[in-house]
Short mmCIF file of C-alpha atoms in Angstrom, two decimals:
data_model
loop_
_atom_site.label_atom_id
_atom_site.label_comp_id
_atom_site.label_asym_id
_atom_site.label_seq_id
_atom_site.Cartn_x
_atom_site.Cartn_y
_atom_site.Cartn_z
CA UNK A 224 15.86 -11.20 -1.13
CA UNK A 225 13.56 -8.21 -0.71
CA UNK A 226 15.00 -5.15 0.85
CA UNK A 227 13.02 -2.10 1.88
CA UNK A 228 13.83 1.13 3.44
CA UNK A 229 12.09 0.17 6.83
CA UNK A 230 9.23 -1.92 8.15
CA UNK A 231 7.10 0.72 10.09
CA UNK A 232 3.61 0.91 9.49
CA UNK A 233 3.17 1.63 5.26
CA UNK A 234 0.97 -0.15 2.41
CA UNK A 235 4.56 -0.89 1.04
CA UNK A 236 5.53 -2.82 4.07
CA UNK A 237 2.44 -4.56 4.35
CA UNK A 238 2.04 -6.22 1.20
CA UNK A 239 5.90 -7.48 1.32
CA UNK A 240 5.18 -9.07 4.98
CA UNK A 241 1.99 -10.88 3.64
CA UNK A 242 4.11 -12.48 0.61
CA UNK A 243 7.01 -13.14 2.50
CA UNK A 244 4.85 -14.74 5.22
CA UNK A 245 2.85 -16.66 3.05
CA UNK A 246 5.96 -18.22 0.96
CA UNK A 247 7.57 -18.75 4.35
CA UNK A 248 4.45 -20.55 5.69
CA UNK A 249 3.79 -22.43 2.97
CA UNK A 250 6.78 -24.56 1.64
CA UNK A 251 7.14 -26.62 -1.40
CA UNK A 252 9.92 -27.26 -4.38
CA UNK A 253 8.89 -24.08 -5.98
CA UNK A 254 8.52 -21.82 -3.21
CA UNK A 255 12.19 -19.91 -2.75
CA UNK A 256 13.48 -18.93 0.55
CA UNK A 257 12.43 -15.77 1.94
CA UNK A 258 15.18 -12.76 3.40
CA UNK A 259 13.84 -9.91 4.32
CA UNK A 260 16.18 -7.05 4.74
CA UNK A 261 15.24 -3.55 6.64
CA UNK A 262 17.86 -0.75 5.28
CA UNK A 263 17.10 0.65 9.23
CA UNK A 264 15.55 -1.39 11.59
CA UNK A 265 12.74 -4.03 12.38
CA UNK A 266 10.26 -1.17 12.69
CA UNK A 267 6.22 -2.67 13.11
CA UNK A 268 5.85 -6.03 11.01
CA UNK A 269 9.82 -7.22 12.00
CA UNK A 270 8.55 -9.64 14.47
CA UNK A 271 5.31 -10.88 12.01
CA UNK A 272 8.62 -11.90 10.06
CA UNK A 273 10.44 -13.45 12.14
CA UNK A 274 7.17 -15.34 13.83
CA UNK A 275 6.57 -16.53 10.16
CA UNK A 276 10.19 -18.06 9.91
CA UNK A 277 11.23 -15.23 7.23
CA UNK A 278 14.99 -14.38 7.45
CA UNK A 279 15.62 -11.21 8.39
CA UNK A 280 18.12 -8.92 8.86
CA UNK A 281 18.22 -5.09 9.86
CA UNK A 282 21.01 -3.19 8.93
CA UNK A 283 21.06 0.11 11.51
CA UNK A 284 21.47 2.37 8.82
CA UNK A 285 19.94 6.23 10.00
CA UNK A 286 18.82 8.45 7.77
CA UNK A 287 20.84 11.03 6.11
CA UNK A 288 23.60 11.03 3.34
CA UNK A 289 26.93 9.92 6.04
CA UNK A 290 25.31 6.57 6.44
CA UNK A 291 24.62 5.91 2.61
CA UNK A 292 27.92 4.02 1.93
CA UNK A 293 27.90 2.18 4.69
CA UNK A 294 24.29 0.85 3.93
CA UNK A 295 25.63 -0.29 0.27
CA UNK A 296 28.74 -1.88 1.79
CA UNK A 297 26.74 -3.64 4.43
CA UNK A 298 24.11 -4.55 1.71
CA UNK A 299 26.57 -6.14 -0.86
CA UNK A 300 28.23 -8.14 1.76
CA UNK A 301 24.97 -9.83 2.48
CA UNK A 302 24.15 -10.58 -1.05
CA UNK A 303 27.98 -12.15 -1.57
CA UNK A 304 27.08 -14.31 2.04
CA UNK A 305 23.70 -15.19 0.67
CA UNK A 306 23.63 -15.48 -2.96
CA UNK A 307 19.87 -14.94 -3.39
CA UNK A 308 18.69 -16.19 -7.68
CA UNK A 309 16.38 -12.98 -7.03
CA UNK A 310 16.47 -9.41 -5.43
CA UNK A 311 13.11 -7.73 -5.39
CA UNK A 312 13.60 -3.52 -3.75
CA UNK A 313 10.82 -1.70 -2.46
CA UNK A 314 10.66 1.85 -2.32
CA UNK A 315 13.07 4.53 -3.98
CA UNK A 316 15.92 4.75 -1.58
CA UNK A 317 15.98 0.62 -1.43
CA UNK A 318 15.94 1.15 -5.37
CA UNK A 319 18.95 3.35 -5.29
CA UNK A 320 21.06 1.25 -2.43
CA UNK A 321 20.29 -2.28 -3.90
CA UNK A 322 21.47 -1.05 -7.71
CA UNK A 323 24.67 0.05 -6.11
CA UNK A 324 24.90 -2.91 -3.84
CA UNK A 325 24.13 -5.06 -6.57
CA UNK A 326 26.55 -4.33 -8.56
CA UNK A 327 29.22 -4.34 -5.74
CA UNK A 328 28.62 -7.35 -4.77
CA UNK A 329 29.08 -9.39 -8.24
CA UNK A 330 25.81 -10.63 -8.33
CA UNK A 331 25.48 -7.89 -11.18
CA UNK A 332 21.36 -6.17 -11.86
CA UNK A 333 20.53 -9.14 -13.87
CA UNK A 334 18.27 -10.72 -10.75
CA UNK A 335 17.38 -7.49 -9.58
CA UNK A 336 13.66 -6.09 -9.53
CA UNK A 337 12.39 -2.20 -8.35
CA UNK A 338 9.06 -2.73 -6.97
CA UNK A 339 7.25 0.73 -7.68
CA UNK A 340 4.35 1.56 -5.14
CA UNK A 341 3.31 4.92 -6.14
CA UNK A 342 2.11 6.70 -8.56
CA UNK A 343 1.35 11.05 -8.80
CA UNK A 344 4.08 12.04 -6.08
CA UNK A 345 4.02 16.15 -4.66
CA UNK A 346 7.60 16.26 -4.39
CA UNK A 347 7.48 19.69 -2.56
CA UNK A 348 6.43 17.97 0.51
CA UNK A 349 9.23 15.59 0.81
CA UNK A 350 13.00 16.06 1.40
CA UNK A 351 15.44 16.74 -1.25
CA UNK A 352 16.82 13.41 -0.89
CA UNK A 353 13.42 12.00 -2.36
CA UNK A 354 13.82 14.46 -5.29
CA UNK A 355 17.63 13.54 -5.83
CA UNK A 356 17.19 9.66 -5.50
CA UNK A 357 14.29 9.87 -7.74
CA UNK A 358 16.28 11.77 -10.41
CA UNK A 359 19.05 9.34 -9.79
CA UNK A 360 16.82 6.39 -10.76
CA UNK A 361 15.68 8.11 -13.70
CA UNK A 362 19.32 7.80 -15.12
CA UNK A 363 19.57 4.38 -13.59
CA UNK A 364 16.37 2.45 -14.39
CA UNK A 365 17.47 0.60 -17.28
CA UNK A 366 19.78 -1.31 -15.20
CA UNK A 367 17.33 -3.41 -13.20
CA UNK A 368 16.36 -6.69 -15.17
CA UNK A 369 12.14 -5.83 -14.09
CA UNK A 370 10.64 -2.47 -13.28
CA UNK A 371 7.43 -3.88 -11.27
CA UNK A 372 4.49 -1.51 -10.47
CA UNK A 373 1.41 -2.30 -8.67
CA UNK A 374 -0.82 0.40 -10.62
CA UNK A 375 -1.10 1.37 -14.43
CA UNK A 376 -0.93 4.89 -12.50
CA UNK A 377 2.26 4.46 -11.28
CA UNK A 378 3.74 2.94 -14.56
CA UNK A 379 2.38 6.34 -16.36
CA UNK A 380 3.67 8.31 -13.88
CA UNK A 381 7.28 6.60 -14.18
CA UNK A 382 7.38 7.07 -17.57
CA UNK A 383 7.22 10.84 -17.12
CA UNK A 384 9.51 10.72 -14.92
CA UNK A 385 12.26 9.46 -17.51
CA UNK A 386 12.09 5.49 -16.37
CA UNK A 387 13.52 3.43 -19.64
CA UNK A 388 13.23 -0.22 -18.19
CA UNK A 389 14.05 -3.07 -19.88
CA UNK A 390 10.79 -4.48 -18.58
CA UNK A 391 7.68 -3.64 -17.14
CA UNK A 392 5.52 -6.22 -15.08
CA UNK A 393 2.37 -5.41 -13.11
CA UNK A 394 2.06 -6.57 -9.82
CA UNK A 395 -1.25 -5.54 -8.37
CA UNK A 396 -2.10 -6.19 -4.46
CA UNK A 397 -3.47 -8.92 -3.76
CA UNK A 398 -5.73 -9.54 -0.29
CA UNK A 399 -6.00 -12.64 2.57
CA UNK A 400 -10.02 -12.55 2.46
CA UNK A 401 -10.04 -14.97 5.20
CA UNK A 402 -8.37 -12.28 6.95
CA UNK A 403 -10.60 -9.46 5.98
CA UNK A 404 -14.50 -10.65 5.98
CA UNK A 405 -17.61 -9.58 6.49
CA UNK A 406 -17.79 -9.41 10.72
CA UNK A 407 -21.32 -8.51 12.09
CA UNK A 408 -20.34 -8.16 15.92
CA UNK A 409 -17.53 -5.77 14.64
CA UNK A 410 -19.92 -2.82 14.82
CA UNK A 411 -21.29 -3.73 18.62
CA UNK A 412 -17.83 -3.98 19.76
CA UNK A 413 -16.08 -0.76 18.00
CA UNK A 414 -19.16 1.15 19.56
CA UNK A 415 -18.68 -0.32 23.12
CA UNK A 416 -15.01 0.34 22.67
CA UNK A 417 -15.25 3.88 22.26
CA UNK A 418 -18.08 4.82 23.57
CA UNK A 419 -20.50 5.62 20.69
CA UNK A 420 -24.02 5.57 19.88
CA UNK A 421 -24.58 2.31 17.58
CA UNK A 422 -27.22 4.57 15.84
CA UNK A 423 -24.44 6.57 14.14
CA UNK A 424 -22.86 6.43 11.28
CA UNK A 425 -19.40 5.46 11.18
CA UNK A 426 -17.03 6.92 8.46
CA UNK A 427 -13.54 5.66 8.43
CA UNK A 428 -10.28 6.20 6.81
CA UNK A 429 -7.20 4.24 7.21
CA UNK A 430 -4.14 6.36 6.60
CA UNK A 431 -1.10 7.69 8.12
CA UNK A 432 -1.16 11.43 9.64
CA UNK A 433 0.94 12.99 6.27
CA UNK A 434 0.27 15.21 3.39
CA UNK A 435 -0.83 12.99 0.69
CA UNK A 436 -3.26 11.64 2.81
CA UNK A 437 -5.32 14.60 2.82
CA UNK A 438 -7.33 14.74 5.75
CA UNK A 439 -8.19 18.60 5.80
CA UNK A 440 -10.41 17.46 2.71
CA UNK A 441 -11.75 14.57 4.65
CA UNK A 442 -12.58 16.74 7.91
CA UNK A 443 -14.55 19.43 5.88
CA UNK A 444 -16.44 16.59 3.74
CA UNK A 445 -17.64 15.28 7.18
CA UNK A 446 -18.79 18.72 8.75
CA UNK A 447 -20.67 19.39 5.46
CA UNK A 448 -22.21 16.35 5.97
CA UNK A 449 -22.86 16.98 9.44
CA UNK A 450 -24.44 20.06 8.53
CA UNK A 451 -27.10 18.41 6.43
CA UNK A 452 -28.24 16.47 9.97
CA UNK A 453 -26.09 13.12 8.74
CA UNK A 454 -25.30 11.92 12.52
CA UNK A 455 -21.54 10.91 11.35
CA UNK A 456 -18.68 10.24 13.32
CA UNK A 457 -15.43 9.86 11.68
CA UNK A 458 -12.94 6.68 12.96
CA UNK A 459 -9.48 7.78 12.12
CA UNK A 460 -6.58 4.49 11.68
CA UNK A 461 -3.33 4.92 10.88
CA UNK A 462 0.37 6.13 12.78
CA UNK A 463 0.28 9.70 14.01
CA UNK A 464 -3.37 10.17 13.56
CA UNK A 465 -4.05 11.30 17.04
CA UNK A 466 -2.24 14.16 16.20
CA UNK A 467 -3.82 15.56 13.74
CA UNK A 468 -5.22 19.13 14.31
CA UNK A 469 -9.13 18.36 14.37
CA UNK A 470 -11.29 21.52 13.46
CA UNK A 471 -12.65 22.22 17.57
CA UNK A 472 -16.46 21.58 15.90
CA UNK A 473 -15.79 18.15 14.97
CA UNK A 474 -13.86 16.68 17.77
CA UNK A 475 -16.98 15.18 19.90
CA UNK A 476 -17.25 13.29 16.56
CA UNK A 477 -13.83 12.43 15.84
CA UNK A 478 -12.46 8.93 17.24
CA UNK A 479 -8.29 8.73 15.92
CA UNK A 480 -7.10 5.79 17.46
CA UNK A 481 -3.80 5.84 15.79
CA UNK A 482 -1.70 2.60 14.68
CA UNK A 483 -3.54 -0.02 15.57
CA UNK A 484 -2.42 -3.97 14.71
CA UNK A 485 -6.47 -5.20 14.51
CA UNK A 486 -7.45 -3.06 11.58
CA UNK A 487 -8.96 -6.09 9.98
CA UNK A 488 -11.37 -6.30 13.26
CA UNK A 489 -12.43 -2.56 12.70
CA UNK A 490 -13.13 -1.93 9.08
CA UNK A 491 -16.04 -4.69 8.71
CA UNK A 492 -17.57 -2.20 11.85
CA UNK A 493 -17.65 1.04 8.97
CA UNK A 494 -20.59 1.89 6.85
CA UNK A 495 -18.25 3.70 4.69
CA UNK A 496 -14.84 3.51 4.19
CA UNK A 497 -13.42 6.49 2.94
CA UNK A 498 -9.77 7.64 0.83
CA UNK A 499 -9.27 10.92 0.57
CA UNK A 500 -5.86 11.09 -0.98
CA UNK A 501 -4.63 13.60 -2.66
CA UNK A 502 -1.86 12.22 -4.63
CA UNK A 503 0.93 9.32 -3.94
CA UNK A 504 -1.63 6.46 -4.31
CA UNK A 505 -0.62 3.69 -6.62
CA UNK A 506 -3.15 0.83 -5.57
CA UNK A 507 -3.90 1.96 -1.97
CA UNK A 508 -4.69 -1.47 0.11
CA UNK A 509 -7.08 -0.05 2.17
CA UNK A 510 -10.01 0.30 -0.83
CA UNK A 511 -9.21 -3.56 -1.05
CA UNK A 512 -9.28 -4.36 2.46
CA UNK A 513 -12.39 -2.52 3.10
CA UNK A 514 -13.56 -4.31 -0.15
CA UNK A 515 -13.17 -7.40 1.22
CA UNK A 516 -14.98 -6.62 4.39
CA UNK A 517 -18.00 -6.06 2.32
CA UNK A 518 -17.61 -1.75 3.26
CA UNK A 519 -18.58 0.40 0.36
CA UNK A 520 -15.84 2.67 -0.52
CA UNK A 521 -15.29 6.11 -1.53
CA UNK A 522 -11.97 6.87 -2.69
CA UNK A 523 -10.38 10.09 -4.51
CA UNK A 524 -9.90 9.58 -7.89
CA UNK A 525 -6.39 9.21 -7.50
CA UNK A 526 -3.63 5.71 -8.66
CA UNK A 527 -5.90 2.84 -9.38
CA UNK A 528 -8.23 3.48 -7.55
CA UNK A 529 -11.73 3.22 -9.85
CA UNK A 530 -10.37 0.60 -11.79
CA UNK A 531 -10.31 -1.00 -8.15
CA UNK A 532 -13.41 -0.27 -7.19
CA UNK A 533 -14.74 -1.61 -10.73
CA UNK A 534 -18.74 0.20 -9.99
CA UNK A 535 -18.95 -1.31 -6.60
CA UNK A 536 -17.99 2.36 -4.81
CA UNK A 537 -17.57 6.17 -5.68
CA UNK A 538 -15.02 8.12 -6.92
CA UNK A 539 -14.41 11.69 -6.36
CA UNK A 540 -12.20 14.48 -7.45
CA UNK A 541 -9.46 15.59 -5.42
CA UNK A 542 -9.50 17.81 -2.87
CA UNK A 543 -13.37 18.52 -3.35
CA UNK A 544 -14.88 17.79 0.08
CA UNK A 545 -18.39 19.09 -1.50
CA UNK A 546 -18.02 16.15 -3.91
CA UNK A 547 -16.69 13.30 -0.98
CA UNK A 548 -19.16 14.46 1.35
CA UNK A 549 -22.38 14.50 -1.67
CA UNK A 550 -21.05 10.91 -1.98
CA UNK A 551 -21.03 9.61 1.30
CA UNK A 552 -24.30 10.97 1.74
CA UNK A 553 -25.64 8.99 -1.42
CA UNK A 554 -23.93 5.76 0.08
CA UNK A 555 -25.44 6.44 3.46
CA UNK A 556 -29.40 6.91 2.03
CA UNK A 557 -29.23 4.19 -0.32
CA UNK A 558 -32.48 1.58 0.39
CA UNK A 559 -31.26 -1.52 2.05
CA UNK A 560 -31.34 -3.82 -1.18
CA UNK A 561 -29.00 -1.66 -3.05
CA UNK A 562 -26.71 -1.19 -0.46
CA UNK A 563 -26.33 -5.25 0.71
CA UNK A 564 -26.12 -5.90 -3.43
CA UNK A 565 -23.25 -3.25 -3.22
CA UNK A 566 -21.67 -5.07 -0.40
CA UNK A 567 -21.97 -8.44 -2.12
CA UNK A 568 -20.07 -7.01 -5.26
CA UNK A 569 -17.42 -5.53 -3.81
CA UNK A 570 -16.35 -8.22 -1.50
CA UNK A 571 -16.55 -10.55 -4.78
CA UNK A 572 -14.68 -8.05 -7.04
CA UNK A 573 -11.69 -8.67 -4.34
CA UNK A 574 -12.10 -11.98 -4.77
CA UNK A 575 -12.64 -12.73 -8.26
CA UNK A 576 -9.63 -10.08 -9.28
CA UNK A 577 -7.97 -9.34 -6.63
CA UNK A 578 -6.99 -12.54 -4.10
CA UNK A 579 -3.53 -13.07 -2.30
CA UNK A 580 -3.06 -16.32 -4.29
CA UNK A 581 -3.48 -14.48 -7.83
CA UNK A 582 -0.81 -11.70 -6.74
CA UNK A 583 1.32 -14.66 -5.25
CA UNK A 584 1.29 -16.36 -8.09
CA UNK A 585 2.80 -13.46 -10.07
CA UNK A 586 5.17 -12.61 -7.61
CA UNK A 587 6.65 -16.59 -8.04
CA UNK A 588 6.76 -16.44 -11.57
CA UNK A 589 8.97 -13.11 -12.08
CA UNK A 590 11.12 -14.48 -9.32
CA UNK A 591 11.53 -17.80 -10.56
CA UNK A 592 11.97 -15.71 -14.17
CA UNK A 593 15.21 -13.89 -12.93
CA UNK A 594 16.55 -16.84 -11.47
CA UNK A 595 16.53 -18.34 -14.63
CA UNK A 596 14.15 -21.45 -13.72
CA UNK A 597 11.64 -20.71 -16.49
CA UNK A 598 11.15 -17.64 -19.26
CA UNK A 599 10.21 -14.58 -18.08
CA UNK A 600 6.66 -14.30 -17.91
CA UNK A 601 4.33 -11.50 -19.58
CA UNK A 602 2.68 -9.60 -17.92
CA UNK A 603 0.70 -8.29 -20.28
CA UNK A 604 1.31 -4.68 -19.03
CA UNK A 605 1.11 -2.02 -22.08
CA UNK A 606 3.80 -1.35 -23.02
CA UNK A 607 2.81 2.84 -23.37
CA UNK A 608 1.52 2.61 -20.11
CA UNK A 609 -2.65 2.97 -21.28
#
């Protein structure tokens, strides 16, 4: 049973629709049964889900402290009905509710995983439920059987935080590279599409319109870079980002084309795929994805993020838009040899490190360790968090 606080839009809610899909789509003796449950309700990937034969349920709950209880009780009642050998939570608030539930429902913490997705977080621009849950978890996080995270980042960042687990595993992301490939007409089309100049270059970032995603950093990077006579235009993905307040010099060269469901048919179109985060990141999937497109990336040096990148892309430090936009510019004049080798090597670092069978496989073996089918695996995760 995973249950997450929604399924709008998020890396979070991503990665748990592409293993609960897979598993679903792919049956055999050791493959478990898939429920999904959304604390609120089907939100963006619900229907993947359910078109993928996943269970799912939604339980209504809206956000705010009156309709906390309610969530638990509803929650509990659905483990006692279902009895799942495993409970993996994503996200704080799921952490929080499934403990409680949990323990409600007599199935006890003993099967019970928190997935951690994050690493640095700026608390200050979040509610004061965030802070309050988080301190809550603090107190509780030697309850859970598993503390998963899916960067060393994250784990360090826990730590500090006061999280004692009984166990740590590492669960990095792992990526469909059937899915995301290489796509020469992607370019042709995403220019036709919205009307641009094939000649330009196209800069990208995948990201939600919100704080830690930065984008005031990204926006000044790209009119610096626009200043030294780089013809850039900047291709904005990601819920909300047509709303974002775009400086009145750069809007002619500004495309945000908010959520979109085809972002795997528009990344293989960038030259560069750019992360400009400035804190939150664990092991943000878009490096990966555009990885596995064969896009250079440029990411703020921020989570996981250069140990993802492994040389094949640039790291930069936060909130330096001199720095990102010096970088892009180096990507963007590199001779044609270097720049298809760099290609080549990132789309095979994905591969070789990085594939949605090796981060399956790990996913099976710590739930088939808290069912009790087999011994807990290692996961080789220090234990001091290095």
């Amino acid at each position: 049973m995973h249950i997450i606080n929604e399924l709008d839009a998020g890396g979070a809610e991503r990665v748990l629709t592409r293993i609960a899909c897979h598993n679903a789509q792919n049956p055999g003796p050791d493959i478990p049964r898939q429920i999904v449950v959304s604390l609120m309700d089907k939100g963006v990937y619900g229907p993947d889900l359910m078109a993928a034969g996943v269970e799912l349920h939604c339980l209504g709950m809206a956000s705010g402290i009156r309709d906390l209880p309610g969530a638990i009780i509803r929650l509990s009642r659905l483990m006692r009905r279902t009895q799942p050998d495993a409970i993996m939570s994503w996200l704080y608030h799921s952490d929080f509710i499934s403990t409680l539930a949990a323990i409600l429902s007599g199935r006890g913490t003993k099967r019970l995983v928190w997935n951690i997705r994050c690493a640095e977080m700026d608390l200050a621009q979040y509610g004061r439920s965030t802070r309050i849950v988080l301190g809550l978890l603090a107190k509780l996080s030697g309850r859970p059987a598993v503390i998963a995270a899916n960067s060393h980042a994250g784990q360090r960042h826990h730590i500090k935080c006061g999280y004692h687990p009984k166990r740590w595993a590492y669960l990095p992301n792992g990526f469909d590279t059937d899915e995301w490939h290489p796509d020469p007409g992607a370019r042709k089309r995403l220019c036709a599409e919205l009307g641009i100049e094939p000649a330009k270059h196209l800069i990208g970032m995948v990201a939600r319109k919100d704080p830690a995603k930065d984008h005031d950093t990204l926006f000044e990077a790209i009119r610096l870079l626009r200043a030294k006579t780089h013809d850039a235009h900047l291709i904005l993905i990601g819920h909300d980002t047509e709303s974002l307040a775009v400086p009145a010099e750069l809007a002619p060269h500004v495309s945000a084309l908010g959520l979109r469901r085809d972002v795997a048919k528009i990344v293989p179109a960038l030259d560069i795929a750019v992360l400009s985060s400035s804190f939150g990141e664990g092991f943000p999937n878009v490096i990966g994805e555009a990885m596995a497109c064969g896009v250079p990336a440029i990411g703020n040096d921020v989570g996981d993020v250069a140990e993802i990148l492994g040389g094949t892309g640039k790291t930069v430090p936060l909130r330096a838009p001199d720095k990102l936009a010096n970088a892009i510019e180096e990507l963007l004049t590199e001779d044609r040899d270097s720049r298809t080798c760099r290609k080549t090597a990132a789309r095979k670092r994905i591969i070789d490190h990085y594939s949605l069978t090796a981060m399956n496989d790990r996913y099976l073996a710590l739930w088939n360790g808290l069912a009790g089918n087999r011994a807990m695996p290692d996961f080789n995760f220090p234990k001091d968090g290095n």
